[in-house]
Amino acid sequence: MIEMSSTQIRQKFLDFFADKGHQVLPSAPLVPQDDPTLLWINAGMAPFKDYFNGSATPPNSRIATSQKCIRTNDITNVGKTARHHTFFEMLGNFSFGDYFKEEAIEWAYQFLTEELGLEVDKLWISIYKDDDRAFEIWHQDIGIPKDRIVRMDKDENFWEIGTGPCGPCSEIHYDRGIEFGCPDGCKLGCDCDRYLEVWNLVFTQYNKTEDGEYLDLPNKNIDTGVGLERLASLLQGAPTNFETDLFMPMIEFITQNCDVEYGESKEADLAIKVIADHIRSITFAIGDGALPSNEGRGYVVRRVLRRAVRYAKVLGLEAPFLHKIVAVVVEVMGDHYSELVKREEQIVKIIKQEELRFEETLEQGMNMLDEVIAELKEDNLDQIPGDKVFMLYDTYGFPVELTEEIASEQDFKVDLDGFEKAMQQQRNRAREAREDYDQGHGELELFKDLRKSLGASQFVGYEEQAVRTEVLGIVKDEQQVTKITAGEEAKVILEKTPFYAESGGQVADKGIIETDSASLKVIDVQEIADVIVHQVELEAGSLEVGAEVKAQITSELRVATARNHTATHLLQQALKEVLGDHVKQSGSLVTPNRLRFDFTHFEAVTKEQLRKVEEVVNQKIIANLAMKIEKMELEQAKEVGATALFGEKYGEQVRVVKIGDYSLELCGGTHVDQTGEIGFFKILDESGIAAGVRRIEAVTGQEGLNYVQQQEDMIADVATKLKANPDEIVDKVVSLQNELKSLEKEITSLKDKLASSQSEDLISKVEEINGVNVLIDGVDGLDNAGLRKMGDNLKQELDSGIIILGSKVEEKVAFVAMITDDLVEQGYHAGEIIGQVAQVAGGGGGGRPTMAQAGGSRPDKLTAALEKAKEIIVAN
């Protein structure tokens, strides 16, 4: 066996199969690009599903990869076993109708024994029980003894998912020795770590039909997978995957930052392993564009990250800590996965932000869970109700799995059925809310019927702004009608229309529909069931189905909208340039007056970054780039690199909008012909609207000019009030601020002098009550700070005593109470006294036994409140 680093193993594998005629492809991103059935790329073959089923043609009939993978279905086993991980690398070689069993088996054996030096007599082989050909190759051609070839049933050595391509498997195992086995002896297939599965060879040779028949495939395929982590553990003599060079740098970093040694404590080791594993998953997932959120793969990222945070707390590592380990992951993996190096800074920021966000709610959630468990223990119950689990999830962001883990540590179960019931109730409430909203839109079925009878609407607005057309239908109050008259509102369907229906964030066109005797104002346009529906107000005359009309949009509004829509394309590309490739559109609004663009980003965009984005967009406007819009097949659009909106449904034919060589997007909206027509672009605001989602609002063209002019008018107005030139106002404001600070200091000094002067007068008003020196009085014009200062001065004059002062301040009243230490020992308490005093004046307050402050809303009750103070002391 040859000792190798993980980097050497990976490269040797790829080089080996490159020499065998394989095209080495880079790892696909963890986020599936065109497969909505997958949350993550979870196997080496996952990116090639279309090649295996024949729906797409591979670039080469032989391919080899080292594929990044994420699986979280066994997340609770991570750290408890030697091999479970949430992130791993799958080395694989694939054949699409090229070579088959003979070559796959021969090359796997050759790589393991000749390239890696694994001992031949420690190799064990499992095959599907009926796969005689695989047995012949392993035994007769390769020379593996019969007693080390084990036939296994379908559930172990046959790969299939429903109907479609499938086939038998052959797994290569390595006998690590009896010290890794069960005490009473074991055999291949045991759950212990003695027989380590190294490589799985899948021979896709059948097509399973709906009737359950297994028919021979005309083109047979090979799909293999070998875990890099497992190979590294063998070649580096590591007892588990965690002691390899893929994990030890992270483990060493973690232990260096906490008072724990790896290998000393089972509990600590579990925490260390979980963190080391999870930080790899989080780093790679975020690097491939999956941001933490409450849905889909974003929820997986958040769940894994929060689980790691909790285990960090077990080690005494306070958040934020995980983000510090990213640099170690990049150092270990960055040589092969250069995207980590490129995006390291972004990954660190996102993880740190998410840690801080979770820290805010973790303590509250943990306290709540502890309270729930304590109550259940008192009632001798051992299951956390589903509604409580849902409350933790919904209110505190506690992943259900985290609640399960914490509960199990205290021998509690979780009512998952009850949780699902609570979740369903929430979904029902949301659906009912949607149904309530949808009331009044009951004509949907009506328009579906109209679509069948009238056909889909013909939109000609890209080329025409006014057309002669025919009225095909009129709908009023969710009923088809044949005629409407002046003053009525209705929905009108035209044979063809220049009106753009609201779509893709762009608002609808406005305009008019008219005949010789009728005039209709178009106030909205929607597409319902493929029918373009014009919401109209009939201003004069009457309109009947079948009438010939002229439909004309308001050109100025269309042009202004087009400016803003093209500007959003420029803005998106500029944001990618300035902030990074992780930026993705999350929503938009394009109107004639302004544009709004929502995008994924992990923190507020700085003033400097916004300035740069604005500068880039305006540079492209000044460059007067030409717009090119063409229709093409969806697959062709993807091949040329057009940006698509994630989650958007596209037809086979798509519209591709190209702006010079700068931007390329799928878009159905209206645009200018040259970027110079936008005129000017100005960002008005940037804000956060959700976790990981930011919003920019901006204006262009005339609205941009209007904004600048408004700012100029404002500056001029301020300059006039300051009696300065516009270019002097900053210096003038600074000067005024300095002057204000000086005056505030002077006022404070005068107040102190006033308090000191009044203190001298007040000391003569001290009276003795029950043998205690007491000063109770009202003073004029002092705020809380002034009263406290006066109280301190008076207290210094009294060796022993109680001081209670009140003052009217801006239609309110303030109180202060001070008591010397000797009287506190006798039972007097400033906080308790002042609270009762303030109540008389319509307020409240409290504080320490020696000093307390309070306020009230009834200055007219000041005298009565001070009398109450005297009553309290007399009664003490």
PDB file of N, CA, C and O in Angstrom, residues 275-309:
ATOM      1  N   ILE A 275     -18.517  19.248  13.752  1.00  0.00           N
ATOM      2  CA  ILE A 275     -18.149  20.586  13.269  1.00  0.00           C
ATOM      3  C   ILE A 275     -17.255  20.476  12.040  1.00  0.00           C
ATOM      4  O   ILE A 275     -17.454  21.179  11.042  1.00  0.00           O
ATOM      5  N   ALA A 276     -16.256  19.595  12.085  1.00  0.00           N
ATOM      6  CA  ALA A 276     -15.328  19.433  10.958  1.00  0.00           C
ATOM      7  C   ALA A 276     -16.066  18.988   9.703  1.00  0.00           C
ATOM      8  O   ALA A 276     -15.785  19.457   8.592  1.00  0.00           O
ATOM      9  N   ASP A 277     -17.005  18.060   9.874  1.00  0.00           N
ATOM     10  CA  ASP A 277     -17.796  17.599   8.730  1.00  0.00           C
ATOM     11  C   ASP A 277     -18.707  18.704   8.212  1.00  0.00           C
ATOM     12  O   ASP A 277     -18.749  18.988   7.012  1.00  0.00           O
ATOM     13  N   HIS A 278     -19.449  19.320   9.115  1.00  0.00           N
ATOM     14  CA  HIS A 278     -20.474  20.283   8.706  1.00  0.00           C
ATOM     15  C   HIS A 278     -19.876  21.529   8.071  1.00  0.00           C
ATOM     16  O   HIS A 278     -20.486  22.108   7.163  1.00  0.00           O
ATOM     17  N   ILE A 279     -18.710  21.955   8.539  1.00  0.00           N
ATOM     18  CA  ILE A 279     -18.139  23.178   7.962  1.00  0.00           C
ATOM     19  C   ILE A 279     -17.740  22.941   6.509  1.00  0.00           C
ATOM     20  O   ILE A 279     -17.798  23.855   5.682  1.00  0.00           O
ATOM     21  N   ARG A 280     -17.382  21.712   6.164  1.00  0.00           N
ATOM     22  CA  ARG A 280     -17.102  21.415   4.748  1.00  0.00           C
ATOM     23  C   ARG A 280     -18.371  21.542   3.924  1.00  0.00           C
ATOM     24  O   ARG A 280     -18.375  22.165   2.855  1.00  0.00           O
ATOM     25  N   SER A 281     -19.457  20.946   4.405  1.00  0.00           N
ATOM     26  CA  SER A 281     -20.728  21.019   3.674  1.00  0.00           C
ATOM     27  C   SER A 281     -21.171  22.458   3.484  1.00  0.00           C
ATOM     28  O   SER A 281     -21.548  22.873   2.383  1.00  0.00           O
ATOM     29  N   ILE A 282     -21.145  23.218   4.578  1.00  0.00           N
ATOM     30  CA  ILE A 282     -21.615  24.601   4.528  1.00  0.00           C
ATOM     31  C   ILE A 282     -20.768  25.417   3.557  1.00  0.00           C
ATOM     32  O   ILE A 282     -21.294  26.179   2.739  1.00  0.00           O
ATOM     33  N   THR A 283     -19.460  25.254   3.652  1.00  0.00           N
ATOM     34  CA  THR A 283     -18.548  26.025   2.796  1.00  0.00           C
ATOM     35  C   THR A 283     -18.796  25.736   1.328  1.00  0.00           C
ATOM     36  O   THR A 283     -18.920  26.661   0.513  1.00  0.00           O
ATOM     37  N   PHE A 284     -18.890  24.467   0.972  1.00  0.00           N
ATOM     38  CA  PHE A 284     -19.103  24.105  -0.429  1.00  0.00           C
ATOM     39  C   PHE A 284     -20.500  24.500  -0.906  1.00  0.00           C
ATOM     40  O   PHE A 284     -20.666  24.972  -2.033  1.00  0.00           O
ATOM     41  N   ALA A 285     -21.505  24.296  -0.065  1.00  0.00           N
ATOM     42  CA  ALA A 285     -22.879  24.622  -0.468  1.00  0.00           C
ATOM     43  C   ALA A 285     -23.037  26.108  -0.745  1.00  0.00           C
ATOM     44  O   ALA A 285     -23.580  26.516  -1.774  1.00  0.00           O
ATOM     45  N   ILE A 286     -22.542  26.934   0.181  1.00  0.00           N
ATOM     46  CA  ILE A 286     -22.633  28.385  -0.018  1.00  0.00           C
ATOM     47  C   ILE A 286     -21.763  28.807  -1.201  1.00  0.00           C
ATOM     48  O   ILE A 286     -22.151  29.673  -1.988  1.00  0.00           O
ATOM     49  N   GLY A 287     -20.614  28.167  -1.349  1.00  0.00           N
ATOM     50  CA  GLY A 287     -19.748  28.472  -2.492  1.00  0.00           C
ATOM     51  C   GLY A 287     -20.419  28.197  -3.824  1.00  0.00           C
ATOM     52  O   GLY A 287     -20.131  28.857  -4.829  1.00  0.00           O
ATOM     53  N   ASP A 288     -21.360  27.255  -3.829  1.00  0.00           N
ATOM     54  CA  ASP A 288     -22.097  26.932  -5.058  1.00  0.00           C
ATOM     55  C   ASP A 288     -23.443  27.654  -5.138  1.00  0.00           C
ATOM     56  O   ASP A 288     -24.289  27.319  -5.963  1.00  0.00           O
ATOM     57  N   GLY A 289     -23.646  28.636  -4.250  1.00  0.00           N
ATOM     58  CA  GLY A 289     -24.800  29.517  -4.394  1.00  0.00           C
ATOM     59  C   GLY A 289     -26.009  29.198  -3.556  1.00  0.00           C
ATOM     60  O   GLY A 289     -27.062  29.824  -3.722  1.00  0.00           O
ATOM     61  N   ALA A 290     -25.917  28.230  -2.634  1.00  0.00           N
ATOM     62  CA  ALA A 290     -27.056  27.904  -1.778  1.00  0.00           C
ATOM     63  C   ALA A 290     -26.957  28.722  -0.494  1.00  0.00           C
ATOM     64  O   ALA A 290     -26.113  28.444   0.357  1.00  0.00           O
ATOM     65  N   LEU A 291     -27.802  29.729  -0.342  1.00  0.00           N
ATOM     66  CA  LEU A 291     -27.765  30.597   0.833  1.00  0.00           C
ATOM     67  C   LEU A 291     -28.717  30.085   1.907  1.00  0.00           C
ATOM     68  O   LEU A 291     -29.764  29.514   1.598  1.00  0.00           O
ATOM     69  N   PRO A 292     -28.365  30.277   3.186  1.00  0.00           N
ATOM     70  CA  PRO A 292     -29.259  29.832   4.266  1.00  0.00           C
ATOM     71  C   PRO A 292     -30.630  30.489   4.166  1.00  0.00           C
ATOM     72  O   PRO A 292     -30.736  31.684   3.906  1.00  0.00           O
ATOM     73  N   SER A 293     -31.671  29.684   4.349  1.00  0.00           N
ATOM     74  CA  SER A 293     -33.039  30.211   4.311  1.00  0.00           C
ATOM     75  C   SER A 293     -33.942  29.220   5.017  1.00  0.00           C
ATOM     76  O   SER A 293     -33.468  28.257   5.620  1.00  0.00           O
ATOM     77  N   ASN A 294     -35.238  29.432   4.917  1.00  0.00           N
ATOM     78  CA  ASN A 294     -36.194  28.536   5.574  1.00  0.00           C
ATOM     79  C   ASN A 294     -36.868  27.581   4.613  1.00  0.00           C
ATOM     80  O   ASN A 294     -37.843  26.920   4.974  1.00  0.00           O
ATOM     81  N   GLU A 295     -36.378  27.489   3.389  1.00  0.00           N
ATOM     82  CA  GLU A 295     -37.005  26.614   2.406  1.00  0.00           C
ATOM     83  C   GLU A 295     -35.953  25.850   1.609  1.00  0.00           C
ATOM     84  O   GLU A 295     -34.835  26.328   1.407  1.00  0.00           O
ATOM     85  N   GLY A 296     -36.361  24.657   1.161  1.00  0.00           N
ATOM     86  CA  GLY A 296     -35.552  23.889   0.223  1.00  0.00           C
ATOM     87  C   GLY A 296     -34.132  23.667   0.691  1.00  0.00           C
ATOM     88  O   GLY A 296     -33.849  23.406   1.861  1.00  0.00           O
ATOM     89  N   ARG A 297     -33.204  23.755  -0.259  1.00  0.00           N
ATOM     90  CA  ARG A 297     -31.806  23.510   0.073  1.00  0.00           C
ATOM     91  C   ARG A 297     -31.251  24.586   1.008  1.00  0.00           C
ATOM     92  O   ARG A 297     -30.309  24.340   1.765  1.00  0.00           O
ATOM     93  N   GLY A 298     -31.846  25.784   0.968  1.00  0.00           N
ATOM     94  CA  GLY A 298     -31.433  26.823   1.906  1.00  0.00           C
ATOM     95  C   GLY A 298     -31.692  26.415   3.337  1.00  0.00           C
ATOM     96  O   GLY A 298     -30.924  26.736   4.252  1.00  0.00           O
ATOM     97  N   TYR A 299     -32.783  25.671   3.549  1.00  0.00           N
ATOM     98  CA  TYR A 299     -33.093  25.162   4.892  1.00  0.00           C
ATOM     99  C   TYR A 299     -32.076  24.110   5.313  1.00  0.00           C
ATOM    100  O   TYR A 299     -31.694  24.040   6.483  1.00  0.00           O
ATOM    101  N   VAL A 300     -31.623  23.291   4.359  1.00  0.00           N
ATOM    102  CA  VAL A 300     -30.604  22.287   4.670  1.00  0.00           C
ATOM    103  C   VAL A 300     -29.321  22.973   5.131  1.00  0.00           C
ATOM    104  O   VAL A 300     -28.702  22.579   6.128  1.00  0.00           O
ATOM    105  N   VAL A 301     -28.919  24.021   4.417  1.00  0.00           N
ATOM    106  CA  VAL A 301     -27.716  24.762   4.803  1.00  0.00           C
ATOM    107  C   VAL A 301     -27.884  25.338   6.204  1.00  0.00           C
ATOM    108  O   VAL A 301     -26.988  25.230   7.058  1.00  0.00           O
ATOM    109  N   ARG A 302     -29.035  25.952   6.451  1.00  0.00           N
ATOM    110  CA  ARG A 302     -29.287  26.552   7.774  1.00  0.00           C
ATOM    111  C   ARG A 302     -29.299  25.477   8.856  1.00  0.00           C
ATOM    112  O   ARG A 302     -28.749  25.655   9.947  1.00  0.00           O
ATOM    113  N   ARG A 303     -29.935  24.348   8.553  1.00  0.00           N
ATOM    114  CA  ARG A 303     -30.009  23.267   9.532  1.00  0.00           C
ATOM    115  C   ARG A 303     -28.623  22.729   9.876  1.00  0.00           C
ATOM    116  O   ARG A 303     -28.285  22.551  11.063  1.00  0.00           O
ATOM    117  N   VAL A 304     -27.794  22.470   8.873  1.00  0.00           N
ATOM    118  CA  VAL A 304     -26.445  21.943   9.106  1.00  0.00           C
ATOM    119  C   VAL A 304     -25.611  22.961   9.874  1.00  0.00           C
ATOM    120  O   VAL A 304     -24.884  22.618  10.821  1.00  0.00           O
ATOM    121  N   LEU A 305     -25.711  24.225   9.482  1.00  0.00           N
ATOM    122  CA  LEU A 305     -24.938  25.267  10.153  1.00  0.00           C
ATOM    123  C   LEU A 305     -25.347  25.395  11.618  1.00  0.00           C
ATOM    124  O   LEU A 305     -24.494  25.465  12.521  1.00  0.00           O
ATOM    125  N   ARG A 306     -26.646  25.419  11.878  1.00  0.00           N
ATOM    126  CA  ARG A 306     -27.110  25.586  13.252  1.00  0.00           C
ATOM    127  C   ARG A 306     -26.771  24.372  14.102  1.00  0.00           C
ATOM    128  O   ARG A 306     -26.514  24.495  15.306  1.00  0.00           O
ATOM    129  N   ARG A 307     -26.755  23.214  13.486  1.00  0.00           N
ATOM    130  CA  ARG A 307     -26.345  22.011  14.216  1.00  0.00           C
ATOM    131  C   ARG A 307     -24.876  22.132  14.626  1.00  0.00           C
ATOM    132  O   ARG A 307     -24.491  21.769  15.746  1.00  0.00           O
ATOM    133  N   ALA A 308     -24.052  22.646  13.714  1.00  0.00           N
ATOM    134  CA  ALA A 308     -22.629  22.834  14.031  1.00  0.00           C
ATOM    135  C   ALA A 308     -22.451  23.874  15.128  1.00  0.00           C
ATOM    136  O   ALA A 308     -21.587  23.724  16.003  1.00  0.00           O
ATOM    137  N   VAL A 309     -23.259  24.935  15.107  1.00  0.00           N
ATOM    138  CA  VAL A 309     -23.178  25.965  16.154  1.00  0.00           C
ATOM    139  C   VAL A 309     -23.464  25.338  17.515  1.00  0.00           C
ATOM    140  O   VAL A 309     -22.785  25.624  18.502  1.00  0.00           O
TER     141      VAL A 309
END
